[in-house]
Amino acid sequence: MTFFIQLLLLTGRTSSVPAVTPWYQGLDCEKRQERCLGTNLWCDERWSSEGYESVQKCVEDRKPPMQWLFPRGDCPFPIEACLGTDEVCGRESDLPKRLSCFEQRYKAPWSEPKSEGCLTDIRSLDERCRGTQAWCESTDSSWRYESVKDNCLAGLAFGEACLGTDEFCTIMSEGSKNETFKCLATRSRPWFFHPHPLVCAAERSSKDERCIGTLAHCESEQLRQTYDSVDDCVKARRGAEYSLLLPWHYKTEGCNSDREDCVGTDMICSRLELRQKSACVEAREVPPFLVWLSETCPDRPGIPGRRLMAKDSEYCLGTAKWCASQFRISYDTEKSCRHHRSIKHFLPESKTPSRWILAKRPLSQWHECPENPELCMGTEEFCGQLIDPDRILSCLEARELSPFFDMDSPRCHAVDGSNDWEACRGTQAWCRDPDNLSRLYNGSEHICLKLRNRSQGGGPYPWQYGGSSGCEAEDRDEHCVGTERMCSRARNATDCLAERKEPLFLLSDPTDCFGAKNQLEPCVGTDAWCLGELLRDSNITTEECFSRRGFRRKGMREEMMTRFKYPVKELILKYGGNLAMNAAYWDLLVKQSDNATAMTAVVRELEGYMDGLWTILTTFVVPDVMNRVERLMIVGQKEEADRK
């Protein structure tokens, strides 16, 4: 009788309760079934479609889960209360029944090593002694869960292994962040993961934090509901305060070991399968992009300062050439090999642009300054080693603008250079060279010129009126269409015009109207050009056109109005008054007309007078004044030019 009473007290049951519907904790996510999701999530999503009145009714229809029990050392009975849930359920030989046994219990609390209750006499068989992580990874326990530690861990929560702890705690807390954090606090802190570690499983790569990395995981939409910020999410991980990336190693010349620091990281990673190969590369620090014959390239034996051209050394070949010949070791393409190298050291440390350096030595002497190759090869060739247009442009734009050179500029022979250099050929020819454009400027003459400072070397450039000899109708060059039309089509017309010398105010010249010039300013004159010809195909206004030539048309108009206003007014009053009186006397006294008829006659006489006066002003007076103004302007321009 005593034995029976003790057994009842340990089991906590005096009668059996028939199960209505089994309770499921949730194991995996391969199917959206209750056994996969767990009863809590299943009822939350499907209670209506399954015919229940509410979520609570769905839950109540299941057999309540039993308590998860740990072993007791002072218990002599072969029952769960003594042996523990792991041992009792593990005795079931049929795997589905064994897993079902685990599912019928509440999740076990997560245990850190040497947790409270640890039975020292059976330490190896007590999860509280070893800790949950080690327990589930051990062969003593994992065989019970289909020999997969994740299944063991999954049995400890309602679908938590499927969703992940972050998402699981968020869902179960129903929007309360306090409850979410309480849930997270009962788990061991996860580790900080960099993208694609070697443990990444292909079937989880789209979601698993171990595959996408902690930063991407914390930036996901789902995690924004769990943490107040990405930073809080990252800080919740162990190891987030320091880098877990492994160092990157290049091949070391003369090293015969098979270690990574001898054969190089790329060679070590190349020995793995394709998926793991990428993960191996990503688990290391990003290496720098190396220039040709870097300072770490060893000297030739017995010839200090002369670099050893090792065919398989990235140090000596430079990253561009090494990736071209060796990319298949660890990369899909030559470009992906280059892009796995950092160009940080190609850019200035501060936000202030660094100086644009001109080439100082020919190609045959570049090896003589490996500590700073840009000083030898110049900025263009230095950045050009990056190969890819976007990276080259980033490198070039981090420098101050290069000087703009005329052909045979003083810099051409300043150093022992080549006649093929820009300082000798001139910037215009340099930026039109197809080889230079395709290699350095993504084929764009505009980008090449944009990176030149016209205030240094050349400019200000002469104003082009257009119509130069040899121009065809379809030519759009400045010397063909003229500066004004060309700049009106530029992205920044103001800057374009500011880089040119100011144009002169020209009178029409019929002798300069041959060929393509018959509709240009030297032929028609500035007045006709600004009033009509230019406005046909540009966005420059008449006022802008005149003011650029030193003529304030609006001010001139106002000045003429001021000067002509009172003389013309006096003229109208003097002669107009006489005309009005004569017309009135004639109609009233001679023709004996009435007042209305006389008034009509007066108005008619005055209108005729005003029309005639306007004709005289516009036909003779104004043109004469404008001709005098134009001649004075031209004389003034010549005198100013002589003074300069």
Short mmCIF file of C-alpha atoms in Angstrom, two decimals, residues 89-440:
data_model
loop_
_atom_site.label_atom_id
_atom_site.label_comp_id
_atom_site.label_asym_id
_atom_site.label_seq_id
_atom_site.Cartn_x
_atom_site.Cartn_y
_atom_site.Cartn_z
CA CYS A 89 10.25 8.62 -23.93
CA GLY A 90 13.60 7.42 -25.25
CA ARG A 91 12.72 3.84 -24.37
CA GLU A 92 10.07 3.81 -27.13
CA SER A 93 11.70 1.98 -30.05
CA ASP A 94 9.33 3.37 -32.71
CA LEU A 95 10.60 6.81 -33.76
CA PRO A 96 7.19 8.47 -34.49
CA LYS A 97 5.84 7.24 -31.15
CA ARG A 98 9.02 8.35 -29.42
CA LEU A 99 8.76 11.84 -30.88
CA SER A 100 5.03 11.94 -30.08
CA CYS A 101 5.91 11.20 -26.45
CA PHE A 102 8.15 14.24 -26.36
CA GLU A 103 5.49 16.36 -28.04
CA GLN A 104 2.94 15.63 -25.32
CA ARG A 105 5.05 17.52 -22.76
CA TYR A 106 5.50 21.19 -22.08
CA LYS A 107 8.79 22.48 -23.41
CA ALA A 108 11.73 21.90 -21.13
CA PRO A 109 13.48 24.95 -19.66
CA TRP A 110 16.79 25.81 -21.28
CA SER A 111 19.66 24.83 -19.02
CA GLU A 112 23.10 26.36 -18.82
CA PRO A 113 25.93 24.05 -17.63
CA LYS A 114 25.81 23.28 -13.88
CA SER A 115 22.27 24.56 -13.49
CA GLU A 116 20.36 24.28 -10.24
CA GLY A 117 19.28 20.69 -9.53
CA CYS A 118 22.28 19.09 -11.25
CA LEU A 119 22.72 15.52 -9.97
CA THR A 120 26.44 15.16 -9.50
CA ASP A 121 26.33 11.38 -9.14
CA ILE A 122 24.80 10.95 -12.64
CA ARG A 123 26.25 14.15 -14.12
CA SER A 124 26.69 12.75 -17.63
CA LEU A 125 23.03 11.72 -17.79
CA ASP A 126 21.57 14.98 -16.47
CA GLU A 127 20.87 17.82 -18.90
CA ARG A 128 21.07 20.35 -16.06
CA CYS A 129 24.70 19.41 -15.48
CA ARG A 130 25.91 19.43 -19.07
CA GLY A 131 23.72 22.27 -20.35
CA THR A 132 21.07 21.99 -23.06
CA GLN A 133 23.39 22.78 -25.98
CA ALA A 134 25.94 20.10 -25.05
CA TRP A 135 23.17 17.69 -24.07
CA CYS A 136 21.43 17.88 -27.43
CA GLU A 137 24.73 17.56 -29.29
CA SER A 138 25.77 14.45 -27.39
CA THR A 139 25.15 10.92 -28.65
CA ASP A 140 23.59 10.10 -25.26
CA SER A 141 20.61 12.25 -26.18
CA SER A 142 20.51 12.99 -29.92
CA TRP A 143 19.70 9.37 -30.92
CA ARG A 144 16.33 9.78 -29.24
CA TYR A 145 15.49 12.64 -31.60
CA GLU A 146 16.25 10.92 -34.89
CA SER A 147 19.95 11.59 -34.22
CA VAL A 148 19.59 15.22 -35.24
CA LYS A 149 20.37 17.79 -32.58
CA ASP A 150 18.01 20.36 -34.14
CA ASN A 151 15.10 17.92 -33.68
CA CYS A 152 16.08 17.61 -30.04
CA LEU A 153 16.14 21.38 -29.67
CA ALA A 154 12.89 21.66 -31.62
CA GLY A 155 11.20 19.38 -29.11
CA LEU A 156 11.87 21.97 -26.44
CA ALA A 157 9.52 24.60 -27.88
CA PHE A 158 6.30 25.11 -29.83
CA GLY A 159 7.75 25.19 -33.34
CA GLU A 160 10.63 27.36 -32.14
CA ALA A 161 13.20 25.43 -34.17
CA CYS A 162 11.10 26.13 -37.23
CA LEU A 163 10.56 29.85 -36.67
CA GLY A 164 13.69 30.73 -34.78
CA THR A 165 13.69 32.06 -31.22
CA ASP A 166 13.37 35.74 -32.19
CA GLU A 167 10.27 35.23 -34.32
CA PHE A 168 8.81 32.62 -31.99
CA CYS A 169 9.02 34.88 -28.92
CA THR A 170 7.53 37.78 -30.90
CA ILE A 171 4.53 35.72 -32.02
CA MET A 172 3.89 34.16 -28.64
CA SER A 173 4.02 37.52 -26.83
CA GLU A 174 1.18 38.86 -29.04
CA GLY A 175 2.75 42.27 -29.62
CA SER A 176 4.03 42.94 -26.10
CA LYS A 177 7.73 43.75 -26.22
CA ASN A 178 8.06 43.20 -22.48
CA GLU A 179 6.77 39.65 -22.89
CA THR A 180 9.03 39.17 -25.91
CA PHE A 181 12.11 40.14 -23.91
CA LYS A 182 11.04 37.89 -21.04
CA CYS A 183 10.81 35.01 -23.50
CA LEU A 184 14.23 35.82 -24.99
CA ALA A 185 15.74 36.09 -21.50
CA THR A 186 14.93 32.43 -20.82
CA ARG A 187 17.16 31.36 -23.74
CA SER A 188 20.91 31.29 -23.98
CA ARG A 189 22.29 34.31 -25.91
CA PRO A 190 22.96 33.40 -29.56
CA TRP A 191 26.28 34.03 -31.23
CA PHE A 192 26.96 36.80 -33.73
CA PHE A 193 27.20 35.37 -37.27
CA HIS A 194 28.91 36.75 -40.33
CA PRO A 195 27.30 35.90 -43.70
CA HIS A 196 27.66 32.34 -45.02
CA PRO A 197 29.67 30.51 -42.36
CA LEU A 198 30.64 26.95 -43.20
CA VAL A 199 27.78 25.50 -41.12
CA CYS A 200 25.20 27.06 -43.44
CA ALA A 201 22.64 24.57 -44.70
CA ALA A 202 21.45 25.11 -48.26
CA GLU A 203 17.79 24.60 -47.37
CA ARG A 204 17.95 27.43 -44.84
CA SER A 205 20.00 29.95 -46.81
CA SER A 206 17.10 32.31 -47.47
CA LYS A 207 16.21 32.85 -43.81
CA ASP A 208 18.57 31.25 -41.32
CA GLU A 209 20.68 33.77 -39.41
CA ARG A 210 23.67 31.44 -39.67
CA CYS A 211 23.51 31.81 -43.45
CA ILE A 212 22.45 35.40 -44.09
CA GLY A 213 24.44 36.75 -41.14
CA THR A 214 23.32 38.59 -38.01
CA LEU A 215 23.24 42.06 -39.57
CA ALA A 216 20.90 41.01 -42.39
CA HIS A 217 18.84 39.00 -39.90
CA CYS A 218 18.47 42.01 -37.59
CA GLU A 219 17.55 44.31 -40.49
CA SER A 220 14.65 42.09 -41.60
CA GLU A 221 11.08 43.34 -41.33
CA GLN A 222 10.15 40.61 -38.84
CA LEU A 223 12.92 41.51 -36.40
CA ARG A 224 11.84 45.15 -36.32
CA GLN A 225 8.81 43.96 -34.39
CA THR A 226 11.03 42.23 -31.84
CA TYR A 227 13.74 44.81 -31.10
CA ASP A 228 13.66 48.59 -30.82
CA SER A 229 16.57 48.94 -33.24
CA VAL A 230 19.02 46.93 -35.33
CA ASP A 231 21.72 47.85 -32.82
CA ASP A 232 19.72 46.31 -29.95
CA CYS A 233 19.29 43.12 -31.96
CA VAL A 234 23.03 42.92 -32.67
CA LYS A 235 23.95 43.62 -29.04
CA ALA A 236 21.77 40.69 -27.96
CA ARG A 237 24.32 38.38 -29.63
CA ARG A 238 27.47 37.06 -28.05
CA GLY A 239 30.65 38.09 -29.81
CA ALA A 240 29.11 41.15 -31.50
CA GLU A 241 31.68 43.39 -29.82
CA TYR A 242 34.57 41.95 -31.81
CA SER A 243 35.12 40.58 -35.29
CA LEU A 244 34.74 36.85 -35.75
CA LEU A 245 36.17 37.03 -39.26
CA LEU A 246 39.31 35.03 -39.86
CA PRO A 247 42.37 36.75 -41.34
CA TRP A 248 42.94 36.59 -45.10
CA HIS A 249 46.22 35.07 -46.26
CA TYR A 250 48.01 35.46 -49.58
CA LYS A 251 50.36 32.81 -50.85
CA THR A 252 53.78 33.12 -49.23
CA GLU A 253 56.75 32.59 -51.52
CA GLY A 254 59.19 29.94 -50.29
CA CYS A 255 56.78 28.42 -47.75
CA ASN A 256 56.39 24.66 -48.21
CA SER A 257 53.74 23.96 -45.57
CA ASP A 258 50.11 23.18 -46.43
CA ARG A 259 48.90 25.72 -43.90
CA GLU A 260 46.61 28.55 -44.97
CA ASP A 261 49.26 31.20 -44.25
CA CYS A 262 51.54 29.41 -46.75
CA VAL A 263 49.31 28.34 -49.64
CA GLY A 264 46.87 31.22 -49.21
CA THR A 265 43.18 31.47 -48.34
CA ASP A 266 41.97 31.08 -51.91
CA MET A 267 43.77 27.75 -52.25
CA ILE A 268 42.40 26.48 -48.91
CA CYS A 269 38.83 27.44 -49.81
CA SER A 270 39.12 25.97 -53.30
CA ARG A 271 39.34 22.48 -51.78
CA LEU A 272 35.77 22.69 -50.47
CA GLU A 273 32.52 22.00 -52.27
CA LEU A 274 30.98 24.87 -54.24
CA ARG A 275 28.58 26.09 -51.53
CA GLN A 276 31.15 25.76 -48.77
CA LYS A 277 33.80 27.38 -50.97
CA SER A 278 31.83 30.63 -51.03
CA ALA A 279 31.19 30.37 -47.29
CA CYS A 280 34.89 29.85 -46.64
CA VAL A 281 35.79 33.01 -48.57
CA GLU A 282 33.08 35.08 -46.86
CA ALA A 283 34.22 33.96 -43.40
CA ARG A 284 37.55 35.78 -43.88
CA GLU A 285 38.37 39.47 -43.76
CA VAL A 286 38.06 41.18 -47.14
CA PRO A 287 41.59 41.45 -48.57
CA PRO A 288 42.92 44.65 -50.18
CA PHE A 289 43.10 45.06 -53.95
CA LEU A 290 46.81 44.81 -54.78
CA VAL A 291 48.57 46.87 -57.44
CA TRP A 292 51.15 45.42 -59.78
CA LEU A 293 54.50 44.76 -58.06
CA SER A 294 53.36 45.82 -54.59
CA GLU A 295 55.92 46.41 -51.85
CA THR A 296 55.26 42.94 -50.43
CA CYS A 297 56.39 41.28 -53.67
CA PRO A 298 59.82 39.78 -52.85
CA ASP A 299 63.00 41.11 -54.43
CA ARG A 300 64.77 39.13 -57.11
CA PRO A 301 67.60 37.08 -55.56
CA GLY A 302 70.71 39.25 -55.41
CA ILE A 303 69.00 42.28 -57.01
CA PRO A 304 67.51 44.50 -54.30
CA GLY A 305 64.72 46.75 -55.56
CA ARG A 306 63.97 44.53 -58.56
CA ARG A 307 60.79 42.58 -57.92
CA LEU A 308 60.38 38.86 -58.51
CA MET A 309 57.70 38.25 -61.16
CA ALA A 310 56.12 35.16 -59.61
CA LYS A 311 53.43 33.89 -61.99
CA ASP A 312 51.10 32.72 -59.23
CA SER A 313 51.68 35.45 -56.64
CA GLU A 314 48.98 38.09 -56.26
CA TYR A 315 51.54 40.25 -54.46
CA CYS A 316 53.61 40.50 -57.64
CA LEU A 317 51.05 40.18 -60.42
CA GLY A 318 48.58 42.50 -58.77
CA THR A 319 44.95 41.57 -58.17
CA ALA A 320 43.77 42.36 -61.71
CA LYS A 321 46.22 40.00 -63.43
CA TRP A 322 45.98 37.38 -60.70
CA CYS A 323 42.17 37.22 -60.96
CA ALA A 324 42.40 37.04 -64.75
CA SER A 325 44.46 33.84 -64.56
CA GLN A 326 43.50 32.29 -61.20
CA PHE A 327 39.86 33.23 -60.51
CA ARG A 328 38.60 29.66 -61.10
CA ILE A 329 40.25 28.57 -57.86
CA SER A 330 37.49 30.05 -55.67
CA TYR A 331 35.25 32.30 -57.81
CA ASP A 332 32.62 32.02 -60.50
CA THR A 333 33.94 34.92 -62.57
CA GLU A 334 36.99 37.11 -62.92
CA LYS A 335 34.90 40.11 -61.82
CA SER A 336 33.66 38.43 -58.62
CA CYS A 337 37.30 37.72 -57.76
CA ARG A 338 38.21 41.41 -58.16
CA HIS A 339 35.14 42.59 -56.27
CA HIS A 340 36.08 40.47 -53.27
CA ARG A 341 39.05 42.81 -52.81
CA SER A 342 38.64 46.09 -50.94
CA ILE A 343 39.62 49.34 -52.68
CA LYS A 344 39.62 51.30 -49.43
CA HIS A 345 43.33 52.07 -49.71
CA PHE A 346 42.75 53.52 -53.21
CA LEU A 347 40.63 56.26 -51.63
CA PRO A 348 41.74 59.07 -49.28
CA GLU A 349 41.16 58.49 -45.57
CA SER A 350 39.47 61.88 -45.12
CA LYS A 351 36.62 63.36 -47.14
CA THR A 352 39.04 65.90 -48.63
CA PRO A 353 40.03 64.85 -52.17
CA SER A 354 43.65 63.87 -52.56
CA ARG A 355 45.91 65.38 -55.20
CA TRP A 356 45.69 64.21 -58.81
CA ILE A 357 49.18 62.93 -59.62
CA LEU A 358 50.58 63.03 -63.12
CA ALA A 359 52.74 60.17 -64.36
CA LYS A 360 56.41 60.76 -63.59
CA ARG A 361 58.05 57.66 -64.98
CA PRO A 362 57.53 55.46 -68.01
CA LEU A 363 56.18 51.92 -67.69
CA SER A 364 59.66 50.39 -67.58
CA GLN A 365 60.43 52.25 -64.32
CA TRP A 366 57.19 51.68 -62.39
CA HIS A 367 58.79 48.92 -60.32
CA GLU A 368 61.08 51.48 -58.68
CA CYS A 369 58.42 52.93 -56.36
CA PRO A 370 56.40 49.98 -54.97
CA GLU A 371 55.72 51.77 -51.66
CA ASN A 372 53.62 54.37 -53.51
CA PRO A 373 53.01 53.26 -57.09
CA GLU A 374 50.69 56.20 -57.80
CA LEU A 375 53.70 58.53 -57.68
CA CYS A 376 55.29 56.64 -60.58
CA MET A 377 52.39 55.63 -62.77
CA GLY A 378 50.15 58.60 -62.04
CA THR A 379 46.56 58.68 -60.81
CA GLU A 380 44.94 57.50 -64.04
CA GLU A 381 46.99 54.32 -64.40
CA PHE A 382 46.88 53.69 -60.65
CA CYS A 383 43.07 53.78 -60.60
CA GLY A 384 42.90 52.00 -63.95
CA GLN A 385 44.25 48.81 -62.36
CA LEU A 386 40.84 48.38 -60.73
CA ILE A 387 39.52 47.36 -64.21
CA ASP A 388 35.81 47.81 -63.43
CA PRO A 389 34.38 51.20 -64.56
CA ASP A 390 32.45 51.94 -61.36
CA ARG A 391 35.52 51.33 -59.19
CA ILE A 392 37.83 53.30 -61.48
CA LEU A 393 35.46 56.28 -61.41
CA SER A 394 35.20 56.12 -57.59
CA CYS A 395 38.98 56.23 -57.40
CA LEU A 396 39.34 59.11 -59.88
CA GLU A 397 36.55 61.18 -58.32
CA ALA A 398 38.28 60.93 -54.93
CA ARG A 399 41.05 63.14 -56.36
CA GLU A 400 41.14 66.82 -57.16
CA LEU A 401 40.50 67.69 -60.80
CA SER A 402 43.36 67.11 -63.19
CA PRO A 403 44.78 70.15 -65.03
CA PHE A 404 43.51 70.78 -68.54
CA PHE A 405 46.39 70.69 -71.03
CA ASP A 406 46.93 72.29 -74.38
CA MET A 407 48.98 70.40 -76.92
CA ASP A 408 52.70 70.58 -76.14
CA SER A 409 52.06 72.22 -72.78
CA PRO A 410 55.02 73.24 -70.56
CA ARG A 411 54.46 70.08 -68.49
CA CYS A 412 55.12 67.88 -71.52
CA HIS A 413 58.88 67.99 -71.09
CA ALA A 414 58.97 68.77 -67.36
CA VAL A 415 59.90 65.16 -66.60
CA ASP A 416 61.40 62.30 -68.53
CA GLY A 417 58.06 61.31 -69.93
CA SER A 418 56.53 60.16 -73.15
CA ASN A 419 55.16 62.19 -76.04
CA ASP A 420 52.06 60.03 -75.72
CA TRP A 421 51.16 61.55 -72.36
CA GLU A 422 48.23 63.90 -71.97
CA ALA A 423 50.49 66.86 -71.18
CA CYS A 424 52.01 66.49 -74.66
CA ARG A 425 48.99 65.44 -76.70
CA GLY A 426 46.63 67.87 -75.03
CA THR A 427 43.50 67.06 -73.05
CA GLN A 428 41.13 67.33 -76.00
CA ALA A 429 43.03 64.68 -77.95
CA TRP A 430 43.56 62.58 -74.82
CA CYS A 431 39.87 62.51 -73.98
CA ARG A 432 38.96 61.54 -77.54
CA ASP A 433 41.35 58.60 -77.67
CA PRO A 434 39.18 55.43 -77.90
CA ASP A 435 41.70 53.35 -75.95
CA ASN A 436 41.85 55.80 -73.04
CA LEU A 437 38.07 56.16 -72.94
CA SER A 438 37.32 52.43 -72.98
CA ARG A 439 40.03 51.62 -70.43
CA LEU A 440 39.52 54.44 -67.95
#
